[in-house]
Each structure stands twice: as C-alpha cells, then as structure tokens.
Tab-separated table of C-alpha atoms in Angstrom:
chain	number	residue	atom	x	y	z
A	1	MET	CA	0.163	-0.559	1.757
A	2	ILE	CA	-2.488	-3.024	0.803
A	3	SER	CA	-0.972	-5.852	2.785
A	4	PRO	CA	-1.166	-7.590	6.173
A	5	ALA	CA	0.959	-4.747	7.472
A	6	SER	CA	-1.274	-2.208	5.825
A	7	PRO	CA	-4.903	-3.296	5.612
A	8	PRO	CA	-7.015	-2.439	2.557
A	9	ALA	CA	-8.637	0.967	2.752
A	10	ARG	CA	-12.050	-0.359	3.603
A	11	ARG	CA	-13.309	2.275	5.938
A	12	ILE	CA	-11.835	5.722	5.521
A	13	ALA	CA	-14.142	7.421	3.006
A	14	ALA	CA	-17.448	6.816	4.737
A	15	LEU	CA	-15.967	7.040	8.203
A	16	LEU	CA	-14.478	10.480	7.811
A	17	THR	CA	-17.598	11.997	6.256
A	18	GLY	CA	-18.924	14.416	8.812
A	19	THR	CA	-15.928	14.100	11.143
A	20	ILE	CA	-13.655	16.796	9.741
A	21	ILE	CA	-15.127	19.472	11.977
A	22	LEU	CA	-14.724	17.214	14.987
A	23	ILE	CA	-10.948	17.029	14.656
A	24	ALA	CA	-10.534	20.582	13.470
A	25	GLY	CA	-11.985	21.726	16.761
A	26	ALA	CA	-9.585	19.529	18.682
A	27	THR	CA	-6.208	20.490	17.320
A	28	GLY	CA	-4.953	21.327	20.762
A	29	CYS	CA	-5.010	17.660	21.686
A	30	GLY	CA	-2.223	16.298	23.818
A	31	GLY	CA	-0.134	13.173	23.645
A	32	GLY	CA	-1.923	11.285	26.352
A	33	THR	CA	-1.412	11.480	30.098
A	34	GLY	CA	1.773	11.047	32.075
A	35	GLY	CA	5.256	10.899	30.693
A	36	GLY	CA	6.522	13.961	32.537
A	37	SER	CA	7.996	14.873	35.887
A	38	ALA	CA	7.665	17.745	38.313
A	39	THR	CA	10.409	19.555	36.438
A	40	GLY	CA	8.637	19.137	33.120
A	41	LYS	CA	11.155	16.649	31.748
A	42	VAL	CA	9.626	14.218	29.245
A	43	THR	CA	10.366	10.622	30.237
A	44	SER	CA	7.959	8.749	27.991
A	45	ILE	CA	5.865	9.211	24.877
A	46	THR	CA	3.109	7.168	23.242
A	47	ALA	CA	2.962	5.660	19.755
A	48	LEU	CA	-0.138	4.288	18.018
A	49	ASP	CA	-0.049	1.819	15.111
A	50	TYR	CA	-1.962	-1.154	13.678
A	51	TYR	CA	0.831	-3.717	13.975
A	52	THR	CA	-1.112	-6.245	16.028
A	53	ASP	CA	0.220	-9.419	14.384
A	54	GLU	CA	3.388	-11.236	15.406
A	55	PRO	CA	6.259	-11.048	14.820
A	56	GLU	CA	5.532	-7.581	13.426
A	57	HIS	CA	4.224	-6.143	16.701
A	58	THR	CA	7.320	-7.211	18.627
A	59	GLN	CA	9.689	-6.110	15.876
A	60	TRP	CA	8.189	-2.629	15.881
A	61	ASP	CA	8.150	-2.491	19.671
A	62	GLU	CA	11.872	-3.276	19.683
A	63	MET	CA	12.599	-0.605	17.068
A	64	LEU	CA	10.513	2.017	18.865
A	65	THR	CA	12.230	1.131	22.133
A	66	ALA	CA	15.671	1.459	20.553
A	67	CYS	CA	14.817	4.809	18.963
A	68	GLY	CA	13.265	5.980	22.209
A	69	ARG	CA	16.520	5.159	23.959
A	70	THR	CA	18.430	7.410	21.551
A	71	ALA	CA	15.956	10.198	22.296
A	72	GLY	CA	16.120	9.625	26.056
A	73	VAL	CA	12.488	8.522	26.442
A	74	LYS	CA	10.493	5.351	26.842
A	75	VAL	CA	8.123	4.752	23.925
A	76	GLU	CA	4.854	3.109	24.908
A	77	GLN	CA	3.562	1.267	21.845
A	78	ARG	CA	-0.173	0.885	21.483
A	79	SER	CA	-1.508	-1.253	18.634
A	80	VAL	CA	-5.087	-1.587	17.427
A	81	PRO	CA	-6.528	-3.671	14.570
A	82	GLY	CA	-6.265	-1.992	11.182
A	83	ALA	CA	-9.997	-1.362	10.832
A	84	SER	CA	-10.008	0.305	14.262
A	85	LEU	CA	-7.160	2.752	13.717
A	86	ILE	CA	-9.056	5.634	12.137
A	87	PRO	CA	-12.039	5.369	14.549
A	88	THR	CA	-9.506	5.388	17.391
A	89	VAL	CA	-7.792	8.469	15.967
A	90	LEU	CA	-11.123	10.299	15.652
A	91	ARG	CA	-12.113	9.378	19.196
A	92	GLN	CA	-8.763	10.437	20.625
A	93	ALA	CA	-8.895	13.697	18.695
A	94	SER	CA	-12.249	14.580	20.208
A	95	SER	CA	-10.990	13.776	23.721
A	96	ARG	CA	-7.624	15.488	23.116
A	97	THR	CA	-5.653	12.313	23.782
A	98	LEU	CA	-3.925	11.709	20.469
A	99	PRO	CA	-0.600	9.875	20.768
A	100	ASP	CA	2.733	11.608	20.399
A	101	LEU	CA	3.598	9.428	17.399
A	102	LEU	CA	0.899	8.262	14.997
A	103	MET	CA	1.275	5.742	12.201
A	104	LEU	CA	-1.130	5.993	9.256
A	105	ASP	CA	-1.608	3.968	6.096
A	106	ASN	CA	-0.288	6.395	3.491
A	107	PRO	CA	-3.629	6.926	1.646
A	108	ASP	CA	-5.152	8.060	4.950
A	109	LEU	CA	-2.601	10.788	5.638
A	110	GLN	CA	-4.260	13.501	3.587
A	111	GLN	CA	-7.634	12.872	5.174
A	112	ILE	CA	-6.162	13.369	8.650
A	113	ALA	CA	-3.760	16.194	7.735
A	114	ARG	CA	-6.684	18.066	6.202
A	115	THR	CA	-8.293	18.333	9.643
A	116	GLY	CA	-5.313	20.116	11.175
A	117	ALA	CA	-4.586	17.264	13.581
A	118	LEU	CA	-1.014	16.746	12.312
A	119	THR	CA	2.088	18.937	12.337
A	120	PRO	CA	4.444	19.585	9.388
A	121	LEU	CA	7.753	17.839	9.918
A	122	ASP	CA	9.888	20.755	8.752
A	123	GLN	CA	9.188	22.544	12.024
A	124	TYR	CA	11.317	19.891	13.713
A	125	GLY	CA	14.136	20.228	11.204
A	126	ILE	CA	13.363	16.861	9.594
A	127	GLU	CA	14.346	16.889	5.933
A	128	PRO	CA	13.070	14.005	3.761
A	129	GLY	CA	16.134	13.684	1.539
A	130	GLY	CA	16.866	10.878	-0.881
A	131	LEU	CA	13.265	9.773	-1.449
A	132	ALA	CA	11.681	8.910	-4.779
A	133	PRO	CA	8.980	11.433	-5.801
A	134	GLY	CA	6.120	9.005	-5.197
A	135	ILE	CA	7.276	8.248	-1.657
A	136	LEU	CA	7.591	11.932	-0.825
A	137	SER	CA	4.137	12.563	-2.279
A	138	ALA	CA	2.614	9.899	-0.037
A	139	GLY	CA	3.564	11.876	3.064
A	140	THR	CA	2.692	15.317	1.698
A	141	TYR	CA	-0.450	17.428	2.022
A	142	GLU	CA	-0.780	20.843	0.359
A	143	GLY	CA	2.957	21.148	-0.157
A	144	LYS	CA	3.933	20.249	3.409
A	145	VAL	CA	5.457	16.947	4.495
A	146	TYR	CA	3.489	15.493	7.410
A	147	GLY	CA	4.628	11.872	7.346
A	148	LEU	CA	7.670	9.751	6.585
A	149	ALA	CA	7.707	6.055	5.722
A	150	PRO	CA	10.713	3.960	6.794
A	151	TYR	CA	9.794	1.507	4.058
A	152	VAL	CA	7.314	1.091	1.225
A	153	SER	CA	5.992	-1.640	-1.028
A	154	THR	CA	4.224	-2.195	-4.323
A	155	VAL	CA	3.121	-5.126	-6.480
A	156	ALA	CA	4.807	-7.257	-9.134
A	157	LEU	CA	4.260	-10.446	-11.148
A	158	PHE	CA	5.075	-13.702	-9.331
A	159	TYR	CA	5.491	-16.774	-11.538
A	160	ASN	CA	6.054	-20.492	-11.026
A	161	LYS	CA	9.414	-21.266	-12.628
A	162	ASP	CA	8.729	-24.969	-13.110
A	163	MET	CA	5.345	-24.396	-14.761
A	164	LEU	CA	6.746	-21.832	-17.174
A	165	ALA	CA	9.724	-24.021	-18.021
A	166	LYS	CA	7.608	-27.111	-18.653
A	167	ALA	CA	5.254	-25.145	-20.921
A	168	GLY	CA	8.161	-23.457	-22.696
A	169	VAL	CA	6.784	-20.051	-21.746
A	170	ALA	CA	8.965	-16.991	-21.191
A	171	VAL	CA	8.223	-14.553	-18.387
A	172	PRO	CA	5.721	-12.093	-19.916
A	173	ARG	CA	6.798	-8.480	-20.197
A	174	THR	CA	3.874	-7.059	-22.208
A	175	TRP	CA	0.098	-7.450	-22.130
A	176	SER	CA	0.154	-9.484	-25.328
A	177	GLU	CA	2.765	-11.808	-23.879
A	178	LEU	CA	0.774	-12.048	-20.647
A	179	LYS	CA	-2.382	-13.161	-22.460
A	180	THR	CA	-0.452	-15.717	-24.506
A	181	ALA	CA	1.472	-17.048	-21.512
A	182	ALA	CA	-1.643	-17.266	-19.337
A	183	ALA	CA	-3.457	-19.255	-22.039
A	184	GLU	CA	-0.576	-21.686	-22.533
A	185	LEU	CA	-0.170	-22.195	-18.783
A	186	THR	CA	-3.849	-22.942	-18.184
A	187	ARG	CA	-4.615	-26.621	-17.550
A	188	PRO	CA	-7.455	-28.555	-15.923
A	189	GLY	CA	-7.316	-27.542	-12.275
A	190	ARG	CA	-4.919	-24.670	-12.946
A	191	TYR	CA	-5.297	-21.153	-14.280
A	192	GLY	CA	-2.547	-19.213	-15.949
A	193	MET	CA	-3.071	-15.942	-14.110
A	194	ALA	CA	-4.646	-14.584	-10.917
A	195	VAL	CA	-5.386	-11.131	-9.556
A	196	ASP	CA	-7.451	-9.723	-6.710
A	197	ALA	CA	-10.509	-8.148	-8.348
A	198	ASN	CA	-12.785	-8.014	-5.323
A	199	ALA	CA	-15.115	-5.171	-4.447
A	200	THR	CA	-12.777	-3.371	-2.058
A	201	PHE	CA	-9.970	-0.841	-2.314
A	202	GLU	CA	-7.672	-3.859	-2.557
A	203	GLY	CA	-9.198	-4.679	-5.949
A	204	ALA	CA	-8.683	-1.093	-7.115
A	205	TRP	CA	-5.071	-1.220	-5.873
A	206	GLN	CA	-4.332	-4.283	-8.014
A	207	PHE	CA	-5.859	-2.687	-11.099
A	208	LEU	CA	-3.863	0.534	-10.858
A	209	PRO	CA	-0.645	-0.821	-12.473
A	210	PHE	CA	-2.636	-1.694	-15.582
A	211	LEU	CA	-4.533	1.601	-15.610
A	212	TRP	CA	-1.515	3.823	-14.969
A	213	SER	CA	0.956	1.953	-17.173
A	214	ASN	CA	-1.428	2.448	-20.098
A	215	GLY	CA	-1.620	6.184	-19.549
A	216	GLY	CA	-4.964	6.031	-17.718
A	217	ASP	CA	-5.769	8.402	-14.914
A	218	GLU	CA	-8.077	8.280	-11.913
A	219	ARG	CA	-9.020	11.888	-12.606
A	220	ARG	CA	-10.768	10.703	-15.773
A	221	LEU	CA	-11.880	7.081	-15.697
A	222	ASP	CA	-13.938	7.047	-18.906
A	223	THR	CA	-11.000	7.109	-21.333
A	224	PRO	CA	-9.884	4.592	-23.966
A	225	GLN	CA	-6.724	3.972	-21.943
A	226	ALA	CA	-8.744	2.956	-18.882
A	227	ALA	CA	-11.104	0.799	-20.954
A	228	GLN	CA	-8.179	-1.010	-22.587
A	229	ALA	CA	-6.734	-1.865	-19.174
A	230	LEU	CA	-10.048	-3.235	-17.933
A	231	GLN	CA	-10.569	-5.108	-21.213
A	232	LEU	CA	-7.320	-6.988	-20.531
A	233	TRP	CA	-8.760	-8.401	-17.310
A	234	VAL	CA	-12.057	-9.182	-19.041
A	235	ASP	CA	-10.225	-11.038	-21.810
A	236	LEU	CA	-8.258	-13.119	-19.302
A	237	VAL	CA	-11.475	-14.210	-17.568
A	238	LYS	CA	-13.453	-14.772	-20.786
A	239	SER	CA	-10.690	-16.897	-22.285
A	240	GLY	CA	-10.581	-19.096	-19.191
A	241	SER	CA	-7.006	-18.063	-18.405
A	242	MET	CA	-8.141	-16.448	-15.166
A	243	SER	CA	-10.804	-17.710	-12.791
A	244	LYS	CA	-14.012	-15.708	-12.437
A	245	SER	CA	-13.545	-16.272	-8.709
A	246	VAL	CA	-11.025	-13.413	-8.725
A	247	LEU	CA	-14.116	-11.257	-8.211
A	248	ASN	CA	-14.144	-12.504	-4.619
A	249	TRP	CA	-10.492	-13.235	-3.914
A	250	THR	CA	-8.347	-11.192	-1.557
A	251	GLN	CA	-4.609	-10.905	-2.088
A	252	ALA	CA	-4.214	-13.632	0.544
A	253	ASP	CA	-6.538	-15.874	-1.498
A	254	VAL	CA	-4.523	-15.178	-4.642
A	255	HIS	CA	-1.364	-16.177	-2.782
A	256	ASP	CA	-2.995	-19.408	-1.584
A	257	GLN	CA	-3.986	-20.291	-5.144
A	258	PHE	CA	-0.426	-19.713	-6.328
A	259	ALA	CA	1.181	-21.628	-3.464
A	260	ALA	CA	-1.174	-24.573	-4.060
A	261	GLY	CA	-0.279	-24.718	-7.761
A	262	ARG	CA	-3.743	-23.672	-8.909
A	263	THR	CA	-2.411	-20.639	-10.758
A	264	ALA	CA	0.912	-20.229	-12.534
A	265	MET	CA	1.199	-16.442	-12.167
A	266	MET	CA	-0.190	-13.810	-9.834
A	267	ILE	CA	-0.028	-10.129	-9.011
A	268	ASN	CA	0.994	-9.670	-5.383
A	269	GLY	CA	3.334	-7.895	-3.009
A	270	PRO	CA	6.651	-8.691	-1.335
A	271	TRP	CA	4.971	-9.371	1.994
A	272	ARG	CA	4.091	-12.793	0.484
A	273	ILE	CA	7.737	-13.800	0.130
A	274	PRO	CA	8.258	-15.204	3.667
A	275	ALA	CA	5.359	-17.631	3.217
A	276	LEU	CA	6.542	-18.638	-0.253
A	277	ASN	CA	10.036	-19.275	1.077
A	278	LYS	CA	8.700	-21.829	3.539
A	279	ASP	CA	7.768	-24.203	0.708
A	280	LYS	CA	11.112	-25.624	-0.382
A	281	ASN	CA	9.458	-27.436	-3.312
A	282	LEU	CA	8.047	-24.240	-4.791
A	283	ARG	CA	10.358	-22.565	-7.287
A	284	TRP	CA	9.156	-19.060	-8.047
A	285	GLY	CA	10.398	-15.803	-9.487
A	286	VAL	CA	9.311	-12.157	-9.588
A	287	ALA	CA	9.169	-9.735	-12.512
A	288	PRO	CA	7.719	-6.254	-13.004
A	289	VAL	CA	4.025	-6.019	-13.845
A	290	PRO	CA	3.656	-6.445	-17.637
A	291	VAL	CA	3.158	-3.229	-19.601
A	292	PRO	CA	0.939	-2.506	-22.629
A	293	ARG	CA	3.840	-2.353	-25.081
A	294	ALA	CA	7.542	-3.111	-25.012
A	295	GLY	CA	9.644	-0.192	-23.882
A	296	ARG	CA	7.098	1.215	-21.451
A	297	THR	CA	7.837	1.537	-17.750
A	298	PRO	CA	5.337	0.005	-15.311
A	299	VAL	CA	3.691	2.499	-12.991
A	300	THR	CA	2.539	0.785	-9.818
A	301	PRO	CA	0.794	1.979	-6.635
A	302	LEU	CA	2.825	2.776	-3.562
A	303	GLY	CA	2.007	0.963	-0.344
A	304	GLY	CA	3.360	1.570	3.120
A	305	GLU	CA	2.745	3.400	6.352
A	306	VAL	CA	3.872	6.891	7.314
A	307	TRP	CA	4.736	8.087	10.802
A	308	THR	CA	3.385	11.457	11.860
A	309	ILE	CA	3.450	13.832	14.822
A	310	PRO	CA	-0.007	15.005	15.959
A	311	GLN	CA	-0.763	18.447	17.361
A	312	SER	CA	-0.070	18.728	21.080
A	313	PRO	CA	0.146	21.477	23.708
A	314	SER	CA	3.457	19.943	24.821
A	315	LYS	CA	6.225	21.073	22.507
A	316	ALA	CA	8.704	19.041	24.554
A	317	ARG	CA	6.793	15.843	23.805
A	318	GLN	CA	6.594	16.748	20.131
A	319	GLU	CA	10.342	17.298	19.991
A	320	LYS	CA	10.970	13.874	21.540
A	321	ALA	CA	8.501	12.291	19.112
A	322	ALA	CA	10.323	13.996	16.243
A	323	GLN	CA	13.646	12.549	17.408
A	324	VAL	CA	12.126	9.061	17.461
A	325	LEU	CA	10.534	9.564	14.031
A	326	ALA	CA	13.870	10.686	12.587
A	327	CYS	CA	15.536	7.636	14.108
A	328	LEU	CA	12.979	5.287	12.543
A	329	ASN	CA	13.789	6.824	9.183
A	330	ASN	CA	17.576	6.780	9.316
A	331	SER	CA	19.255	4.621	6.690
A	332	SER	CA	20.370	1.875	9.060
A	333	ASN	CA	16.938	1.383	10.608
A	334	MET	CA	15.246	1.592	7.218
A	335	LEU	CA	17.344	-1.335	6.061
A	336	THR	CA	16.711	-3.345	9.228
A	337	LEU	CA	12.942	-2.839	9.032
A	338	ALA	CA	12.862	-3.651	5.316
A	339	GLU	CA	14.743	-6.892	5.961
A	340	GLN	CA	12.309	-7.838	8.722
A	341	HIS	CA	9.151	-7.047	6.764
A	342	PHE	CA	10.221	-7.841	3.174
A	343	THR	CA	9.662	-4.289	2.018
A	344	VAL	CA	11.668	-1.608	0.194
A	345	PRO	CA	13.626	1.049	2.128
A	346	SER	CA	12.287	4.489	1.286
A	347	ARG	CA	15.616	6.078	0.432
A	348	THR	CA	16.700	5.220	-3.090
A	349	ALA	CA	20.314	4.471	-2.158
A	350	VAL	CA	19.270	2.163	0.693
A	351	ALA	CA	16.745	0.431	-1.568
A	352	ALA	CA	19.538	-0.384	-4.001
A	353	ARG	CA	21.459	-2.058	-1.186
A	354	ARG	CA	18.352	-4.068	-0.317
A	355	ALA	CA	18.094	-5.371	-3.894
A	356	GLU	CA	21.737	-6.445	-3.785
A	357	GLN	CA	21.137	-8.362	-0.565
A	358	ALA	CA	17.867	-9.978	-1.667
A	359	PRO	CA	17.509	-10.536	-5.454
A	360	SER	CA	13.833	-11.474	-5.013
A	361	MET	CA	13.238	-7.825	-4.057
A	362	THR	CA	14.770	-6.408	-7.248
A	363	ALA	CA	11.504	-6.109	-9.181
A	364	PHE	CA	9.909	-4.284	-6.261
A	365	VAL	CA	12.863	-1.932	-5.781
A	366	THR	CA	12.821	-1.125	-9.505
A	367	SER	CA	9.074	-0.508	-9.531
A	368	VAL	CA	9.112	1.674	-6.402
A	369	ALA	CA	11.335	4.165	-8.216
A	370	THR	CA	8.392	5.092	-10.490
A	371	ALA	CA	5.516	4.114	-8.177
A	372	ARG	CA	2.765	6.611	-7.409
A	373	ALA	CA	0.890	7.438	-4.249
A	374	ARG	CA	-2.814	6.757	-4.631
A	375	THR	CA	-3.645	10.243	-3.357
A	376	SER	CA	-1.146	12.064	-5.594
A	377	GLU	CA	-3.755	13.255	-8.097
A	378	LEU	CA	-7.034	13.424	-6.195
A	379	GLY	CA	-5.928	13.879	-2.600
A	380	VAL	CA	-8.850	13.425	-0.228
A	381	ARG	CA	-11.110	12.576	-3.190
A	382	TRP	CA	-9.197	9.360	-3.920
A	383	PRO	CA	-11.520	7.006	-1.940
A	384	LYS	CA	-14.485	7.877	-4.135
A	385	ALA	CA	-12.517	7.231	-7.329
A	386	ALA	CA	-11.273	3.930	-5.898
A	387	THR	CA	-14.848	2.888	-5.176
A	388	GLY	CA	-15.772	3.706	-8.760
A	389	ILE	CA	-12.831	1.650	-10.023
A	390	TYR	CA	-13.583	-1.531	-8.102
A	391	THR	CA	-17.288	-1.246	-8.895
A	392	ALA	CA	-16.436	-0.983	-12.607
A	393	ILE	CA	-14.177	-4.040	-12.345
A	394	GLN	CA	-17.010	-6.054	-10.856
A	395	SER	CA	-19.494	-4.961	-13.515
A	396	ALA	CA	-17.123	-5.665	-16.411
A	397	LEU	CA	-15.853	-9.048	-15.201
A	398	THR	CA	-19.369	-10.331	-14.526
A	399	GLY	CA	-20.429	-9.234	-18.007
A	400	GLU	CA	-23.086	-6.855	-16.742
A	401	GLN	CA	-21.474	-3.987	-18.639
A	402	THR	CA	-18.720	-3.472	-21.171
A	403	PRO	CA	-15.532	-1.901	-19.808
A	404	GLU	CA	-16.517	1.373	-21.475
A	405	GLU	CA	-19.977	1.380	-19.888
A	406	ALA	CA	-18.656	0.372	-16.476
A	407	LEU	CA	-16.032	3.097	-16.488
A	408	ARG	CA	-18.509	5.747	-17.598
A	409	HIS	CA	-20.578	4.861	-14.544
A	410	ALA	CA	-17.407	4.957	-12.422
A	411	GLN	CA	-16.601	8.445	-13.691
A	412	ARG	CA	-20.085	9.709	-12.908
A	413	TYR	CA	-19.885	8.240	-9.413
A	414	ALA	CA	-16.405	9.596	-8.721
A	415	THR	CA	-16.867	13.123	-10.004
A	416	GLY	CA	-20.516	13.676	-10.815
A	417	ASP	CA	-19.653	14.159	-14.511
C-alpha cells in the first residue's frame, strides 16, 4: 500500500540489485534465537513489520498477541521504519536470523520470494479462499501463494461536497466530466483537482488508475492509451485546474491541500479518512476514480501488506507462525483490523460487510474488486517500469516532452526497447 501503513516503494529496486545470491545462499535461516525449551516445545515466535507509528503499532501488537494466544505462543513484535525493512530482511537473511513471521509491502513479495527466503503457504494447509483475483495475485509468486493480506486498500476520488454544491457541479464520473468539473471549481487560491505526481513510486501509483482504466499496460508504455492518460494530467495542469506543484506533492501533501480548502477534489486513499473526520466543518464524499468513458470500470492499484513465513530449520516454529498467520486472516480479525486502519478486508464477503458498516468505504470496496497488484504483469521487473512511469510524468507535466515522447523514453528505460 502506498500509505502511512505501507510506505512508497522508494528503495527496493536498487537495493535488491546484487543481493539475490546473498539470500539464496541463506535459505536455511532460522527464526531468531530462543523461544524453545529443553523438550523442544515452541513458546515464542518473532514477527517483523514496519508498523512503527501509533496507534498502529499497538493495535498490531494486540492482534499478534491475541493470535499468538490461540496458537499457544507468545509473539514478539519487532517494528522497523518502512525504509529499513528490506535492508533488515537482507541482513537477517545473511546472518540466518529471519523472523518467524515477516510482513512485506505487497510489491516487495516477489522480490523476496524469488530468492527462496519464503515458504509457500499451502505446505501449512492454508487456503486463500474468498479473495478477489488481484488480492490473490499480490501474494503469489510463480503460481505459489507466499503471502496473505488481512486487508488491502486502493485509491478513489475525494470531493468537497460544499464546493461542488455551490458551483452546481456533479461528482465527475468520466475524464471529460473531471476536466469540466475541475475547471468550474477552480478559484483564486483554490484548484479544482489534485494528485500526487512526484518523482517516486507514489507518483506512479497514483497514475495507474488512469493508465489501466484506459486500457494501458505497464508492459508497453509507449501506446496511445498510455499517452491519453498522461495527456489528461497535462491538460489539468495547463488549464490551471491543477497546480504544477503536484510534481512535488506527496499523498500527505495532497490531503493537506484538500483539508485546507485549497483543492476541491483529490485522488487519495482511505487511510486519510480518520484525519478528515476530525474536521467537523469539512463535508466530503468519495467516488470511484473517473474513467475515460461512461460504462467503463475503473482499474486501480492494490495496496496493502502481506504476511509471510520465512524459511527456517525449525518446522515447529514455522507451524506456530502459520497458525498465527491464519488467525490474522480469519474473517473476524480481518474486519477488526479493517475497522482500525480504515482499509478493506481481503475477503470479498467481509469487504461487503465493511461497506455496509461504513458508507465512506463503499467506493474503495467496489474498486478493490477489480484492483490489480502492481507486480501482476511484470513481477520483479515492476520497479523499473514504475521508475519509467514517474519519470515520464515529470517530463510531461513540466513541458519538457510531450506525453508521447516521455512515454517512449519510459519504455526504453523499462525494457530496453
């Protein structure tokens, strides 16, 4: 997930270059020291995640503790900052001290599974039933499921109800309606629309709904469909409906602009809802990301973290870790975690219940049903394509290149074509 709970993928591609052999030679790594007795009984296991912020860290600690109790073990939660997770995993792999349970941002799973450091979940009898195809894909590498996500997220269109009502503007459903609405909502000191177009994987993540919903594909970036999607963003900036500062804004910055009334609409995720709810004077709504033409279904990127079981010489520890992982992903706990973190439960039936409980989540629940994992097409080659995408966005929005030129360069960078 590209969110506070799931930092932007800002490190994985370069970091893992040259490290595959390192982990591959360390697949006998154990789950840390301790946790057993003279009789070999497992009394504790370790879990590694990047949930360092509160209340998220405590909420996850409580859930891990509860699931550990059902498995008859104490779960020792260890949290590191998001940017430190993959370096920590690589270091622990080389020293054979990987945790018993490992959380990964879903785009990182294939990179780690490729090294042989993770175990397929079917060997523990864990069946990932009831998941949408995109969610299942996010935890899969070469046909085997290595990770399960208790919850997921995606992006949608947030809009200021009062601003739209005063301007007599309907919630846009298509690109044409979006351009018209953004223009009519723009005033001195206020833009109609905001996105995160910065030069990180976060910028690529925000562009994907426009690329994919128009039939574009990261396997081939230099297509008319991709150029049309990028042209939409260019048109919004050129017309003055969207600030050129989006080139530098993070998703948090976009949220701040929206909350301060400096933009009437924004693309963002459900993790922003708790902060928006704190402002009782702010009346807002959420709708699916607009599509190129009426009747099309938006295709958005899937965010969220997957829990995995690393290789270990202790099968007993792995079995306990598997019991905890299964507990985290049961329907009841999925719903609890989704309520705590304003996310979408991974099982379709549970997600529907979430939408009934919280109408503001409906657009996200609907979009998750057709959302795609970023690695579904390119696998471990996704980071290079993402870099090409956000570089093209920067070039096109600054006017250095046309969308077609920028995307041709992106294609050459991503694939060498």
